[in-house]
Every structure is written in C-alpha cells, then in structure tokens.
XYZ file of C-alpha atoms in Angstrom:
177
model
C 128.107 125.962 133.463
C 129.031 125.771 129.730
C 125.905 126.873 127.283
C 125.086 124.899 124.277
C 126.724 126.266 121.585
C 125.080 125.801 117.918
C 125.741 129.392 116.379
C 127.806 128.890 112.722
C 128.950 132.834 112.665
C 130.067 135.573 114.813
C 130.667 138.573 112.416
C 131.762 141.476 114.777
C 132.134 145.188 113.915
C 133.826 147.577 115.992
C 134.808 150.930 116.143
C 136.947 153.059 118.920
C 137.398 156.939 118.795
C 140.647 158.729 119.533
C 139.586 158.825 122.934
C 139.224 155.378 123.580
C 135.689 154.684 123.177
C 134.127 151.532 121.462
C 130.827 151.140 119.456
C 130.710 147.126 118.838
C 127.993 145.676 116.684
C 128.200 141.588 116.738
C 125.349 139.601 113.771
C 125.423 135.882 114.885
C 124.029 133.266 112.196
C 123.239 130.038 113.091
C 120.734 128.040 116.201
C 120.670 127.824 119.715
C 122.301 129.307 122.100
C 125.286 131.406 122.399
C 127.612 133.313 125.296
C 128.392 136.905 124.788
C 130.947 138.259 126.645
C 130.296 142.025 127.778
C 132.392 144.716 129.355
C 131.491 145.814 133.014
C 130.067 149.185 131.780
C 127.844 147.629 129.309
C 124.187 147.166 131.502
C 121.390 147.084 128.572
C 123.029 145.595 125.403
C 120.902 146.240 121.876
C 119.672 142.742 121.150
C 117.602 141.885 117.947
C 116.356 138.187 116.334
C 117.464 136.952 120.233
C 115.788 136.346 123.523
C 119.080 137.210 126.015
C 119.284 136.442 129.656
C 122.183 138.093 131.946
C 125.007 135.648 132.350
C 128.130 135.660 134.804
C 130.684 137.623 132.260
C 127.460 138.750 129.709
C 124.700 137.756 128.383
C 123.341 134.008 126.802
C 121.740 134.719 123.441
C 118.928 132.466 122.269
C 118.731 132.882 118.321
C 115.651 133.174 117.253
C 113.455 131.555 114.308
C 115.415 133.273 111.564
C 118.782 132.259 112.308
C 120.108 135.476 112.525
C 120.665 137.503 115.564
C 122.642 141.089 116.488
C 124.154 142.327 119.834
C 125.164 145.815 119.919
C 126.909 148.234 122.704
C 128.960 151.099 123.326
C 132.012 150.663 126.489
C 135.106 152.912 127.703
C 136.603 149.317 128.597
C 138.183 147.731 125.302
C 140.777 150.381 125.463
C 143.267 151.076 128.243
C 145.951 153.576 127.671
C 149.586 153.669 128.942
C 152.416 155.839 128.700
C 151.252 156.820 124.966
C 150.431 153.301 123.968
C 146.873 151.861 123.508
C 145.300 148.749 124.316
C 142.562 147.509 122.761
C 141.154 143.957 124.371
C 138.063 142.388 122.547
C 136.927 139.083 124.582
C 135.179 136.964 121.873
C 132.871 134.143 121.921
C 133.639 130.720 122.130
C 133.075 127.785 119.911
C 132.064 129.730 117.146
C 133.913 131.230 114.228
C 134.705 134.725 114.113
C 134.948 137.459 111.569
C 136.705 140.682 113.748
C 137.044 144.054 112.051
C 138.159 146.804 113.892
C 137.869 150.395 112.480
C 140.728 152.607 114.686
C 141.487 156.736 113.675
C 143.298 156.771 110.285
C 146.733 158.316 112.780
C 147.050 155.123 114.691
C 150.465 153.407 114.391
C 150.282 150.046 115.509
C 152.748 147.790 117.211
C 151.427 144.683 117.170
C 148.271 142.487 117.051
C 147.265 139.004 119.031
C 146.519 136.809 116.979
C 148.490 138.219 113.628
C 146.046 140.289 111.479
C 145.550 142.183 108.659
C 145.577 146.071 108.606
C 144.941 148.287 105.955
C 145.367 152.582 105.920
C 141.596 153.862 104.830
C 141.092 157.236 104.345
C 138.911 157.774 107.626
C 140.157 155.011 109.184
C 142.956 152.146 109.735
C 141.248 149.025 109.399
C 142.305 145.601 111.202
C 140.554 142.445 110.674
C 140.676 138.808 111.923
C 139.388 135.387 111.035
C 139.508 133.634 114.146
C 138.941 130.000 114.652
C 135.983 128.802 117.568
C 139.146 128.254 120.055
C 140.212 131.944 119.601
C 138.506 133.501 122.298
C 140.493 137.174 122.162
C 141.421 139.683 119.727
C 144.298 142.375 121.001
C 145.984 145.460 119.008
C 148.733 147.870 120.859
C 148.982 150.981 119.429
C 150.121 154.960 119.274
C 147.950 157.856 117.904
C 150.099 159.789 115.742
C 149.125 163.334 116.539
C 149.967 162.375 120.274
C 153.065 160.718 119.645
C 154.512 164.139 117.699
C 152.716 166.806 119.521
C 155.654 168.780 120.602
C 156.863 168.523 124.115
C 156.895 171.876 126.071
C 160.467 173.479 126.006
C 162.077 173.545 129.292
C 165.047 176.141 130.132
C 168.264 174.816 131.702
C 168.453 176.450 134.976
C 171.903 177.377 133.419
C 170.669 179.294 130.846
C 168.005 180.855 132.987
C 170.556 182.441 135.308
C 172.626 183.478 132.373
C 169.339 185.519 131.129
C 168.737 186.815 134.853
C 172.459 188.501 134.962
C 171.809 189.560 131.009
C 168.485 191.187 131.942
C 170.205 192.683 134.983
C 173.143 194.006 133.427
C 170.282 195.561 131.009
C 168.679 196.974 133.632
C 171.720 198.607 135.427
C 173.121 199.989 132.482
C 169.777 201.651 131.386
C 169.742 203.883 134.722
C-alpha cells in the first residue's frame, strides 16, 4: 500500500569509510507521513521528532508536531565492491524532494554518478551532492580508492629467469668447492 506522503524536505547526509561502511543521517521537514527505505542490516534506526512503525522495505515515519523529523543509521550495504571498483547505492524516498550529500575518502576517483552530480576534492574528504526531484528515488556513484588502485602489485619471476638464477647459483656453488 502507498503511504500518504506530505513531507516538503528530505535533506540526507552520508558518509562511507574506506572500507565501505555508511553512517547516513536523513532531517525530513514537512507533515504527515513518510516511507524510509532501510538497508537489511539496519534493525533499530535513530528516530527523533517521529513516531516510526516497521514497513515492508523500512520504516513509515509520522512527523511530529514540529515539522521536523531525523532518521539516522549505520549499514555495510550501500557499498558493494568489485574488482577494485566501488558501488555505492542510496535508495531514497519518494515523493519528496531531496538534498543528497555524500562525504567519500579524499583518494576516491570516481567514474561516474546516477543521476549527474556535483563533486568537489575537500581536504578530508571528496564531496558529491544531489538535488533530486520527488520522482528520483536513487542516488548511485562508482568509484576507485586511490591508494588501492596504485598499491604496487607483487613482482612475479618468469619461470625463465628463475631457472637462469638456479644454473647461476649452481655454477656458483660448483665452482666454490
């Protein structure tokens, strides 16, 4: 069933580690009721200014007198990682507007973002931020960690040139005795 929707604002702040982990912190303004969409690992939500009920993919946030509400959580979820690239997958609510900001470690080089956004180098951190529409109901960013992308890759020795050192070390050998 689709809840009433009456919230003006969804402001969300989030912030992932080089690991992959997320610390999100959403401030609602606005009436009524509104769907929050939660990752599977996320089972007691910080909610303030809201009575919340558990919901089939979250919780339903009832905003209180004031107007102004805040969900917060830590997951492992927004993140997946793949062959060096990262993946970070925000589901948003709907039929609201959205302010995203997304604080990722000041080394991470990123590809791309769904929808377009803007990203700016901090010192501490790289910064990418959205203004999303009440239809947009995801925000998406691929991207590399620098210092994993150069660490140096372990040298391997051609068999060729391990044999050549075997009848080098031999020949070393056998002429010392």
């Amino acid at each position: 069933p689709q809840v009433a929707q009456a919230a003006t604002l969804a402001k969300y702040d989030t912030v992932v580690n080089d690991i992959g982990d997320a610390l999100v912190v959403i401030n609602f303004e606005g009436k009524g009721e509104i769907n929050v969409p939660l990752p599977l690992d996320v089972s007691n939500p910080e909610v303030r200014g809201a009575l919340f009920v558990d919901a089939e993919n979250g919780i339903d946030v009832l905003m209180g007198p004031t107007g102004k509400a805040s969900v917060s959580y830590e997951t492992s979820l927004l993140t997946a990682k793949s062959n060096g690239t990262w993946v970070f997958d925000l589901d948003l609510s709907a039929w609201v507007d959205k302010q995203v900001t997304l604080l990722l470690p000041p080394s991470a080089e990123i590809s791309s973002t769904t929808p377009r956004a803007t990203i700016e180098q901090l010192s501490d951190s790289k910064k990418v931020q959205w203004s999303l529409d009440v239809y947009a109901r995801k925000a998406s960013v691929n991207y590399a960690l620098k210092a994993e992308a150069e660490k140096p890759k372990p040298a391997i020795i051609s068999p060729i040139l391990l044999g050549i050192l075997a009848i080098i070390f031999i020949g070393i050998i056998t002429l010392a005795y």
